[in-house]
Amino acid sequence: MCLFDLTEIDTIAKFPSTRYQGSKLKYTDWIWHCVKDLSFETVLDAFGGTGCVAHRMKQEGKSVTYNDILKFNSIIGKALIENEDCFISDRDLSFILNKHSNISYSNFIERTFADIYFTDDENHWLDIVATNIRHIQNEYKQAVAWFALFQSCIIKRPYNLFHRKNLYIRTQDVERSFGNKVTWDTPFPTHYRHFIEEANAAIFFNGKKNRSLNKNVFNLSNHYDLVYIDTPYISEKGIGVDYLDFYHFLEGLVDYENWENRIDYQSKHKRLKINGSEWTNPQTIEHSFECLLQQFKDSILAISYRSDGIPNIYRICEILKNNGKQVVLHESRKMQYVLSKKQSTEILIIGK
Ligand SMILES: C[S@@+](CC[C@H](N)C(=O)[O-])C[C@H]1O[C@@H](n2cnc3c(N)ncnc32)[C@H](O)[C@@H]1O
């Protein structure tokens, strides 16, 4: 039985702002518009990222499973999708942002990442806050607390990434044609409080069981009515997005105790050791799509794609047809992606 008014919920829960690479936040209403007349109750967001598409489906009363191979992302899924009613209070915030005499603090970030991403003071602050968050008992509150820390770290980074040792871009005294020095220099606690507010505003109960998983997509079961697929993108020049390379610092934060052993000390920017992925290699991505679309052939498939992606759209449609699907293409208006000079069209490929 539904004990509340869904329309009211829709207007209350607002998805947080995001600077995550490849986020579909601007497209969630359009994606919903494309799938809303299909018959489905359970939905898997198989490459969940920020969770904005999963959240949009949750707003529509679907039973949503979020998944992402990166642990930090799956924690975002816990905070915003699986979480029904755990918020961060002012008291929690005061615990997170202050040092406590009964907790012992490591200076791992300060020692390891000097001059790489953040200033010494900021690294010191990160060691304290990451330690406090690990002391929060309630897993959903802890997830919300991590969420705000990830967003605060991302917003203070040039390009919003951790792919280079480039703190100097923030600190050197030069004329800039890009970036946002005010945002970079805004203190961590200010950003943190803001993102806690955004997260609290996004948490709601939709009357259904929703959950967050942290698996390689190929290890997921295939019992969902609809599967939404938004793989890492490889441009027509063959350049792929390696999400672990871009966001390793956040993945390290959520494995603070083992972080030290997972770092590739040959890399100047002290990233995590990277295995490479079938989704970032132009030689293997087509085969990965073949396996993936076969794996989920019993579900309705909704695939976000770019008009200039590898493999091309016609090949994706062919693979869908080989799996017995009828294919419908939806094309959004033209959008220019951040850092990209070319215009690229966002496509939603539906296989029914
Ligand atoms: C294009 S992004 C998804 C963006 C998301 N739709 C959004 O709007 O925020 C692709 C995501 O796939 C995840 N990913 C990469 N390889 C994966 C795999 N083998 N299994 C599951 N997730 C994977 C990445 O961590 C990344 O967050």
PDB file of N, CA, C and O in Angstrom, residues 172-200:
ATOM      1  N   GLN A 172      49.519  29.265  -8.489  1.00  0.00           N
ATOM      2  CA  GLN A 172      50.389  30.249  -9.142  1.00  0.00           C
ATOM      3  C   GLN A 172      49.614  31.515  -9.485  1.00  0.00           C
ATOM      4  O   GLN A 172      48.410  31.473  -9.769  1.00  0.00           O
ATOM      5  N   ASP A 173      50.360  32.631  -9.469  1.00  0.00           N
ATOM      6  CA  ASP A 173      49.740  33.937  -9.598  1.00  0.00           C
ATOM      7  C   ASP A 173      49.753  34.376 -11.059  1.00  0.00           C
ATOM      8  O   ASP A 173      50.627  35.117 -11.484  1.00  0.00           O
ATOM      9  N   VAL A 174      48.817  33.865 -11.859  1.00  0.00           N
ATOM     10  CA  VAL A 174      48.783  34.225 -13.286  1.00  0.00           C
ATOM     11  C   VAL A 174      47.350  34.549 -13.705  1.00  0.00           C
ATOM     12  O   VAL A 174      46.393  34.182 -13.027  1.00  0.00           O
ATOM     13  N   GLU A 175      47.265  35.237 -14.872  1.00  0.00           N
ATOM     14  CA  GLU A 175      45.949  35.464 -15.473  1.00  0.00           C
ATOM     15  C   GLU A 175      45.396  34.119 -15.927  1.00  0.00           C
ATOM     16  O   GLU A 175      46.132  33.313 -16.511  1.00  0.00           O
ATOM     17  N   ARG A 176      44.137  33.851 -15.676  1.00  0.00           N
ATOM     18  CA  ARG A 176      43.582  32.567 -16.100  1.00  0.00           C
ATOM     19  C   ARG A 176      42.455  32.769 -17.092  1.00  0.00           C
ATOM     20  O   ARG A 176      41.654  33.659 -16.934  1.00  0.00           O
ATOM     21  N   SER A 177      42.434  31.885 -18.104  1.00  0.00           N
ATOM     22  CA  SER A 177      41.331  31.975 -19.057  1.00  0.00           C
ATOM     23  C   SER A 177      40.277  30.927 -18.738  1.00  0.00           C
ATOM     24  O   SER A 177      39.310  30.765 -19.428  1.00  0.00           O
ATOM     25  N   PHE A 178      40.514  30.116 -17.706  1.00  0.00           N
ATOM     26  CA  PHE A 178      39.540  29.084 -17.365  1.00  0.00           C
ATOM     27  C   PHE A 178      39.554  28.867 -15.857  1.00  0.00           C
ATOM     28  O   PHE A 178      40.374  29.405 -15.135  1.00  0.00           O
ATOM     29  N   GLY A 179      38.663  28.053 -15.426  1.00  0.00           N
ATOM     30  CA  GLY A 179      38.679  27.623 -14.020  1.00  0.00           C
ATOM     31  C   GLY A 179      37.992  28.623 -13.128  1.00  0.00           C
ATOM     32  O   GLY A 179      37.519  29.663 -13.558  1.00  0.00           O
ATOM     33  N   ASN A 180      37.966  28.309 -11.861  1.00  0.00           N
ATOM     34  CA  ASN A 180      37.244  29.142 -10.935  1.00  0.00           C
ATOM     35  C   ASN A 180      38.011  29.217  -9.631  1.00  0.00           C
ATOM     36  O   ASN A 180      37.830  28.402  -8.734  1.00  0.00           O
ATOM     37  N   LYS A 181      38.901  30.228  -9.554  1.00  0.00           N
ATOM     38  CA  LYS A 181      39.793  30.315  -8.401  1.00  0.00           C
ATOM     39  C   LYS A 181      39.021  30.507  -7.094  1.00  0.00           C
ATOM     40  O   LYS A 181      39.420  29.987  -6.058  1.00  0.00           O
ATOM     41  N   VAL A 182      37.917  31.235  -7.170  1.00  0.00           N
ATOM     42  CA  VAL A 182      37.134  31.449  -5.947  1.00  0.00           C
ATOM     43  C   VAL A 182      36.632  30.109  -5.408  1.00  0.00           C
ATOM     44  O   VAL A 182      36.752  29.815  -4.214  1.00  0.00           O
ATOM     45  N   THR A 183      36.128  29.276  -6.294  1.00  0.00           N
ATOM     46  CA  THR A 183      35.644  27.941  -5.871  1.00  0.00           C
ATOM     47  C   THR A 183      36.790  27.103  -5.324  1.00  0.00           C
ATOM     48  O   THR A 183      36.667  26.454  -4.288  1.00  0.00           O
ATOM     49  N   TRP A 184      37.945  27.118  -6.008  1.00  0.00           N
ATOM     50  CA  TRP A 184      39.089  26.318  -5.551  1.00  0.00           C
ATOM     51  C   TRP A 184      39.536  26.757  -4.160  1.00  0.00           C
ATOM     52  O   TRP A 184      39.958  25.950  -3.351  1.00  0.00           O
ATOM     53  N   ASP A 185      39.480  28.073  -3.938  1.00  0.00           N
ATOM     54  CA  ASP A 185      40.024  28.597  -2.676  1.00  0.00           C
ATOM     55  C   ASP A 185      38.985  28.690  -1.560  1.00  0.00           C
ATOM     56  O   ASP A 185      39.322  29.034  -0.427  1.00  0.00           O
ATOM     57  N   THR A 186      37.737  28.420  -1.874  1.00  0.00           N
ATOM     58  CA  THR A 186      36.717  28.378  -0.812  1.00  0.00           C
ATOM     59  C   THR A 186      37.089  27.239   0.142  1.00  0.00           C
ATOM     60  O   THR A 186      37.401  26.132  -0.298  1.00  0.00           O
ATOM     61  N   PRO A 187      37.096  27.498   1.468  1.00  0.00           N
ATOM     62  CA  PRO A 187      37.552  26.466   2.406  1.00  0.00           C
ATOM     63  C   PRO A 187      36.715  25.196   2.323  1.00  0.00           C
ATOM     64  O   PRO A 187      35.498  25.248   2.088  1.00  0.00           O
ATOM     65  N   PHE A 188      37.379  24.085   2.581  1.00  0.00           N
ATOM     66  CA  PHE A 188      36.687  22.788   2.573  1.00  0.00           C
ATOM     67  C   PHE A 188      35.408  22.793   3.425  1.00  0.00           C
ATOM     68  O   PHE A 188      34.361  22.317   2.961  1.00  0.00           O
ATOM     69  N   PRO A 189      35.445  23.292   4.680  1.00  0.00           N
ATOM     70  CA  PRO A 189      34.221  23.197   5.504  1.00  0.00           C
ATOM     71  C   PRO A 189      33.024  23.900   4.874  1.00  0.00           C
ATOM     72  O   PRO A 189      31.878  23.448   5.017  1.00  0.00           O
ATOM     73  N   THR A 190      33.269  24.986   4.135  1.00  0.00           N
ATOM     74  CA  THR A 190      32.160  25.716   3.488  1.00  0.00           C
ATOM     75  C   THR A 190      31.535  24.847   2.399  1.00  0.00           C
ATOM     76  O   THR A 190      30.307  24.680   2.321  1.00  0.00           O
ATOM     77  N   HIS A 191      32.407  24.282   1.551  1.00  0.00           N
ATOM     78  CA  HIS A 191      31.872  23.384   0.517  1.00  0.00           C
ATOM     79  C   HIS A 191      31.150  22.210   1.169  1.00  0.00           C
ATOM     80  O   HIS A 191      30.081  21.798   0.730  1.00  0.00           O
ATOM     81  N   TYR A 192      31.779  21.668   2.224  1.00  0.00           N
ATOM     82  CA  TYR A 192      31.248  20.457   2.847  1.00  0.00           C
ATOM     83  C   TYR A 192      29.820  20.672   3.354  1.00  0.00           C
ATOM     84  O   TYR A 192      28.916  19.871   3.087  1.00  0.00           O
ATOM     85  N   ARG A 193      29.629  21.780   4.071  1.00  0.00           N
ATOM     86  CA  ARG A 193      28.290  22.075   4.595  1.00  0.00           C
ATOM     87  C   ARG A 193      27.271  22.194   3.462  1.00  0.00           C
ATOM     88  O   ARG A 193      26.140  21.725   3.557  1.00  0.00           O
ATOM     89  N   HIS A 194      27.701  22.831   2.368  1.00  0.00           N
ATOM     90  CA  HIS A 194      26.805  23.010   1.223  1.00  0.00           C
ATOM     91  C   HIS A 194      26.387  21.654   0.642  1.00  0.00           C
ATOM     92  O   HIS A 194      25.203  21.421   0.354  1.00  0.00           O
ATOM     93  N   PHE A 195      27.373  20.754   0.486  1.00  0.00           N
ATOM     94  CA  PHE A 195      27.024  19.463  -0.122  1.00  0.00           C
ATOM     95  C   PHE A 195      26.207  18.579   0.823  1.00  0.00           C
ATOM     96  O   PHE A 195      25.410  17.756   0.361  1.00  0.00           O
ATOM     97  N   ILE A 196      26.388  18.760   2.133  1.00  0.00           N
ATOM     98  CA  ILE A 196      25.517  18.035   3.073  1.00  0.00           C
ATOM     99  C   ILE A 196      24.075  18.515   2.879  1.00  0.00           C
ATOM    100  O   ILE A 196      23.138  17.709   2.822  1.00  0.00           O
ATOM    101  N   GLU A 197      23.907  19.809   2.732  1.00  0.00           N
ATOM    102  CA  GLU A 197      22.540  20.331   2.495  1.00  0.00           C
ATOM    103  C   GLU A 197      21.957  19.740   1.222  1.00  0.00           C
ATOM    104  O   GLU A 197      20.797  19.320   1.185  1.00  0.00           O
ATOM    105  N   GLU A 198      22.773  19.713   0.148  1.00  0.00           N
ATOM    106  CA  GLU A 198      22.274  19.168  -1.121  1.00  0.00           C
ATOM    107  C   GLU A 198      21.906  17.695  -0.972  1.00  0.00           C
ATOM    108  O   GLU A 198      20.891  17.243  -1.513  1.00  0.00           O
ATOM    109  N   ALA A 199      22.747  16.945  -0.260  1.00  0.00           N
ATOM    110  CA  ALA A 199      22.463  15.506  -0.096  1.00  0.00           C
ATOM    111  C   ALA A 199      21.196  15.316   0.727  1.00  0.00           C
ATOM    112  O   ALA A 199      20.311  14.526   0.348  1.00  0.00           O
ATOM    113  N   ASN A 200      21.079  16.030   1.836  1.00  0.00           N
ATOM    114  CA  ASN A 200      19.881  15.897   2.684  1.00  0.00           C
ATOM    115  C   ASN A 200      18.606  16.159   1.874  1.00  0.00           C
ATOM    116  O   ASN A 200      17.580  15.512   2.088  1.00  0.00           O
TER     117      ASN A 200
END
